[in-house]
Amino acid sequence: KAGVTQTPRYLIKTRGQQVTLSCSPISGHRSVSWYQQTPGQGLQFLFEYFSETQRNKGNFPGRFSGRQFSNSRSEMNVSTLELGDSALYLCASSWGGGYEKLFFGSGTQLSVL
Amino acid sequence: AQKVTQAQTEISVVEKEDVTLDCVYETRDTTYYLFWYKQPPSGELVFLIRRNSFDEQNEISGRYSWNFQKSTSSFNFTITASQVVDSAVYFCALSTGNQFYFGTGTSLTVIP
């Protein structure tokens, strides 16, 4: 059974650009959530999607957005990149979300120059 | 407000020593779940354990054990006879049903 797949693995962008990250959950999982990981800050929750609807949202600016497709694949978009957006972005999936354990991908390492 | 605190930023132990990773959480919810995840250098977080707020039984799985105490809002994790393969960053997390709250992680280095 394939795990959570995130692409690309690495990205280098410059300030002001926008970026789209992709996440394919484990087959059958309908909940996909996104996290930003930076040194010293741990994992910060961005948002969660379930059946193509954003169900929960963390405390991030509107430059961070996402969507989920009918096959549960999800994309995350960051517009007008800032230096502080440099981080490891992790995607996690589960069957229904809530209290279920999360299965994580290897992440996309984004560097903003 | 929900919060998870892992006060130990970095720990180094010599192989075969026991090590305990501390986790303290804050929540006003009566129903919640606690988790531990391991993040090796590859980056992917690996699930270790999940406990609900109603079950305070300690748990042992091989060399791993967990001590959940609601009275002190703690969910500590002990590795017995540590091995080099245990070197990783360990995260404690709290789920209240709407989202996960992670601690800042404890980086464990096991020296051969």
CSV table of C-alpha atoms in Angstrom, one decimal:
chain,number,residue,atom,x,y,z
A,1,LYS,CA,0.0,0.0,0.0
A,2,ALA,CA,1.5,3.3,-1.1
A,3,GLY,CA,2.1,5.9,1.6
A,4,VAL,CA,1.5,9.6,1.4
A,5,THR,CA,3.3,11.1,-1.5
A,6,GLN,CA,4.4,14.7,-1.7
A,7,THR,CA,5.9,16.5,-4.7
A,8,PRO,CA,8.2,18.1,-5.3
A,9,ARG,CA,10.7,17.1,-2.6
A,10,TYR,CA,12.6,20.4,-2.9
A,11,LEU,CA,11.8,23.8,-4.2
A,12,ILE,CA,13.7,27.0,-4.5
A,13,LYS,CA,11.8,30.2,-5.1
A,14,THR,CA,12.4,33.9,-4.8
A,15,ARG,CA,10.5,36.5,-2.8
A,16,GLY,CA,7.2,37.5,-4.4
A,17,GLN,CA,6.7,34.3,-6.4
A,18,GLN,CA,4.0,31.8,-5.8
A,19,VAL,CA,4.3,28.1,-5.3
A,20,THR,CA,2.0,25.1,-5.5
A,21,LEU,CA,2.7,21.9,-3.5
A,22,SER,CA,1.0,18.6,-4.1
A,23,CYS,CA,0.0,15.8,-1.8
A,24,SER,CA,-1.5,12.3,-2.7
A,25,PRO,CA,-3.0,10.7,0.4
A,26,ILE,CA,-3.1,7.0,1.1
A,27,SER,CA,-5.7,5.3,-0.9
A,28,GLY,CA,-9.1,5.5,0.8
A,29,HIS,CA,-8.1,8.4,3.1
A,30,ARG,CA,-10.4,11.3,2.7
A,31,SER,CA,-8.9,13.7,5.2
A,32,VAL,CA,-5.7,15.7,4.2
A,33,SER,CA,-4.1,18.2,6.5
A,34,TRP,CA,-1.1,20.4,5.9
A,35,TYR,CA,1.6,21.5,8.4
A,36,GLN,CA,4.5,24.0,8.3
A,37,GLN,CA,7.6,22.8,10.1
A,38,THR,CA,10.4,25.3,11.0
A,39,PRO,CA,13.4,24.9,13.3
A,40,GLY,CA,12.3,25.7,16.9
A,41,GLN,CA,8.6,26.1,16.0
A,42,GLY,CA,7.6,22.5,15.6
A,43,LEU,CA,4.7,21.7,13.4
A,44,GLN,CA,2.1,24.4,12.8
A,45,PHE,CA,-1.3,23.5,11.5
A,46,LEU,CA,-2.2,25.1,8.2
A,47,PHE,CA,-5.6,23.6,7.2
A,48,GLU,CA,-7.5,20.3,6.8
A,49,TYR,CA,-9.6,19.2,3.9
A,50,PHE,CA,-12.2,16.5,4.0
A,51,SER,CA,-14.3,15.5,0.9
A,52,GLU,CA,-13.1,18.6,-1.0
A,53,THR,CA,-14.2,21.0,1.8
A,54,GLN,CA,-11.9,22.9,4.1
A,55,ARG,CA,-12.9,21.7,7.5
A,56,ASN,CA,-10.4,23.4,9.8
A,57,LYS,CA,-7.9,26.2,9.4
A,58,GLY,CA,-4.9,27.3,11.4
A,59,ASN,CA,-3.7,30.8,12.1
A,60,PHE,CA,-1.9,31.6,8.8
A,61,PRO,CA,-2.4,34.6,6.5
A,62,GLY,CA,-4.6,34.4,3.4
A,63,ARG,CA,-1.5,33.9,1.2
A,64,PHE,CA,-1.7,30.3,2.2
A,65,SER,CA,-4.5,28.4,0.5
A,66,GLY,CA,-5.4,24.9,-0.5
A,67,ARG,CA,-7.8,22.7,-2.2
A,68,GLN,CA,-8.8,19.1,-2.4
A,69,PHE,CA,-9.9,17.2,-5.5
A,70,SER,CA,-12.5,14.5,-5.8
A,71,ASN,CA,-9.8,11.8,-5.6
A,72,SER,CA,-8.7,13.3,-2.3
A,73,ARG,CA,-5.4,14.6,-3.7
A,74,SER,CA,-4.7,18.0,-2.3
A,75,GLU,CA,-2.7,21.0,-3.3
A,76,MET,CA,-1.4,23.9,-1.2
A,77,ASN,CA,-0.6,27.3,-2.7
A,78,VAL,CA,1.5,30.1,-1.2
A,79,SER,CA,1.3,33.4,-3.0
A,80,THR,CA,3.7,36.4,-2.7
A,81,LEU,CA,6.4,34.3,-1.0
A,82,GLU,CA,8.3,35.8,1.9
A,83,LEU,CA,11.7,34.8,3.3
A,84,GLY,CA,9.9,33.5,6.4
A,85,ASP,CA,7.9,31.0,4.4
A,86,SER,CA,11.1,28.9,4.0
A,87,ALA,CA,10.1,25.7,5.8
A,88,LEU,CA,9.4,22.0,5.4
A,89,TYR,CA,5.7,21.6,4.4
A,90,LEU,CA,4.3,18.3,5.5
A,91,CYS,CA,1.1,16.7,4.3
A,92,ALA,CA,-0.8,14.1,6.4
A,93,SER,CA,-3.8,11.9,5.7
A,94,SER,CA,-6.3,9.8,7.6
A,95,TRP,CA,-9.6,8.1,6.9
A,96,GLY,CA,-11.8,10.7,8.5
A,97,GLY,CA,-9.7,13.1,10.5
A,98,GLY,CA,-10.7,14.0,14.0
A,99,TYR,CA,-8.8,11.9,16.6
A,100,GLU,CA,-7.4,9.5,14.1
A,101,LYS,CA,-3.7,9.0,13.8
A,102,LEU,CA,-2.1,10.9,10.9
A,103,PHE,CA,0.1,9.3,8.2
A,104,PHE,CA,2.7,11.8,7.0
A,105,GLY,CA,4.5,12.3,3.7
A,106,SER,CA,8.2,13.1,3.5
A,107,GLY,CA,7.5,16.8,3.0
A,108,THR,CA,8.4,19.5,0.5
A,109,GLN,CA,11.4,21.6,1.6
A,110,LEU,CA,10.7,25.1,0.4
A,111,SER,CA,13.5,27.7,0.3
A,112,VAL,CA,12.7,31.3,-0.4
A,113,LEU,CA,15.6,33.4,-1.5
B,1,ALA,CA,-6.2,27.2,24.4
B,2,GLN,CA,-4.4,24.0,23.5
B,3,LYS,CA,-0.7,23.7,24.0
B,4,VAL,CA,2.0,21.0,24.0
B,5,THR,CA,5.3,21.6,25.7
B,6,GLN,CA,8.4,19.6,25.2
B,7,ALA,CA,10.9,21.3,27.4
B,8,GLN,CA,13.9,19.2,26.3
B,9,THR,CA,15.2,20.5,23.1
B,10,GLU,CA,18.1,18.1,22.7
B,11,ILE,CA,19.2,15.0,24.6
B,12,SER,CA,22.3,12.9,24.1
B,13,VAL,CA,22.7,9.5,25.6
B,14,VAL,CA,25.2,6.7,25.3
B,15,GLU,CA,23.9,3.5,23.7
B,16,LYS,CA,22.1,1.1,26.1
B,17,GLU,CA,21.2,3.9,28.5
B,18,ASP,CA,17.5,4.6,29.2
B,19,VAL,CA,16.1,7.9,28.3
B,20,THR,CA,12.8,9.7,29.0
B,21,LEU,CA,11.3,12.3,26.8
B,22,ASP,CA,8.9,14.7,28.6
B,23,CYS,CA,5.6,16.1,27.3
B,24,VAL,CA,3.2,18.4,29.1
B,25,TYR,CA,-0.1,19.4,27.5
B,26,GLU,CA,-2.8,22.0,28.2
B,27,THR,CA,-6.4,21.7,27.2
B,28,ARG,CA,-9.8,22.4,28.7
B,29,ASP,CA,-11.5,19.7,26.6
B,30,THR,CA,-12.5,16.5,28.4
B,31,THR,CA,-12.1,14.4,25.4
B,32,TYR,CA,-8.8,14.4,23.6
B,33,TYR,CA,-6.1,12.1,22.3
B,34,LEU,CA,-2.3,12.2,22.8
B,35,PHE,CA,0.2,11.0,20.3
B,36,TRP,CA,3.9,10.5,19.9
B,37,TYR,CA,5.7,10.6,16.6
B,38,LYS,CA,9.2,10.0,15.5
B,39,GLN,CA,10.9,12.0,12.8
B,40,PRO,CA,14.1,10.4,11.4
B,41,PRO,CA,16.4,12.4,9.1
B,42,SER,CA,14.4,11.4,6.1
B,43,GLY,CA,11.7,13.8,7.3
B,44,GLU,CA,8.6,11.6,7.4
B,45,LEU,CA,6.9,11.5,10.8
B,46,VAL,CA,6.3,8.0,12.0
B,47,PHE,CA,3.4,7.2,14.3
B,48,LEU,CA,4.4,5.6,17.6
B,49,ILE,CA,1.4,5.6,19.9
B,50,ARG,CA,-2.1,7.1,20.5
B,51,ARG,CA,-3.8,7.4,23.9
B,52,ASN,CA,-7.3,8.8,24.7
B,53,SER,CA,-8.0,11.0,27.7
B,54,PHE,CA,-10.0,8.3,29.5
B,55,ASP,CA,-7.3,5.7,29.5
B,56,GLU,CA,-4.5,6.3,31.9
B,57,GLN,CA,-3.0,2.9,31.7
B,58,ASN,CA,0.7,2.9,31.0
B,59,GLU,CA,1.7,1.1,27.9
B,60,ILE,CA,4.8,-0.9,27.0
B,61,SER,CA,5.8,-1.9,23.5
B,62,GLY,CA,9.1,-3.6,23.3
B,63,ARG,CA,11.8,-1.1,24.4
B,64,TYR,CA,9.2,1.8,24.4
B,65,SER,CA,6.9,2.7,27.3
B,66,TRP,CA,4.6,5.6,27.9
B,67,ASN,CA,3.4,7.1,31.2
B,68,PHE,CA,0.2,9.1,30.9
B,69,GLN,CA,-0.8,11.1,34.0
B,70,LYS,CA,-3.9,13.4,33.8
B,71,SER,CA,-3.2,14.8,37.3
B,72,THR,CA,0.0,16.4,35.9
B,73,SER,CA,-1.1,16.7,32.3
B,74,SER,CA,1.9,14.7,31.2
B,75,PHE,CA,2.5,12.0,28.7
B,76,ASN,CA,6.1,10.9,28.9
B,77,PHE,CA,7.9,8.5,26.7
B,78,THR,CA,10.8,6.2,27.8
B,79,ILE,CA,13.2,4.3,25.6
B,80,THR,CA,14.9,1.4,27.5
B,81,ALA,CA,18.3,0.3,26.4
B,82,SER,CA,18.6,3.0,23.7
B,83,GLN,CA,20.1,2.1,20.3
B,84,VAL,CA,21.7,4.2,17.6
B,85,VAL,CA,18.6,3.7,15.4
B,86,ASP,CA,16.6,5.6,18.0
B,87,SER,CA,18.3,8.8,17.0
B,88,ALA,CA,15.6,11.1,15.7
B,89,VAL,CA,13.4,14.0,16.6
B,90,TYR,CA,10.4,13.0,18.7
B,91,PHE,CA,7.2,14.9,18.7
B,92,CYS,CA,4.4,14.8,21.2
B,93,ALA,CA,1.0,15.9,19.9
B,94,LEU,CA,-2.6,16.6,21.2
B,95,SER,CA,-5.7,16.2,19.2
B,96,THR,CA,-9.0,17.8,20.3
B,97,GLY,CA,-10.9,16.5,17.3
B,98,ASN,CA,-10.5,19.7,15.1
B,99,GLN,CA,-6.8,19.8,14.7
B,100,PHE,CA,-3.5,18.5,16.0
B,101,TYR,CA,-1.2,20.6,18.2
B,102,PHE,CA,2.4,19.5,18.2
B,103,GLY,CA,5.2,20.3,20.6
B,104,THR,CA,8.5,21.7,19.3
B,105,GLY,CA,10.1,18.3,19.4
B,106,THR,CA,13.0,16.7,21.3
B,107,SER,CA,16.1,15.8,19.3
B,108,LEU,CA,17.6,12.5,20.6
B,109,THR,CA,21.1,11.5,19.8
B,110,VAL,CA,22.2,8.0,20.8
B,111,ILE,CA,26.0,7.8,20.8
B,112,PRO,CA,27.5,4.4,20.0
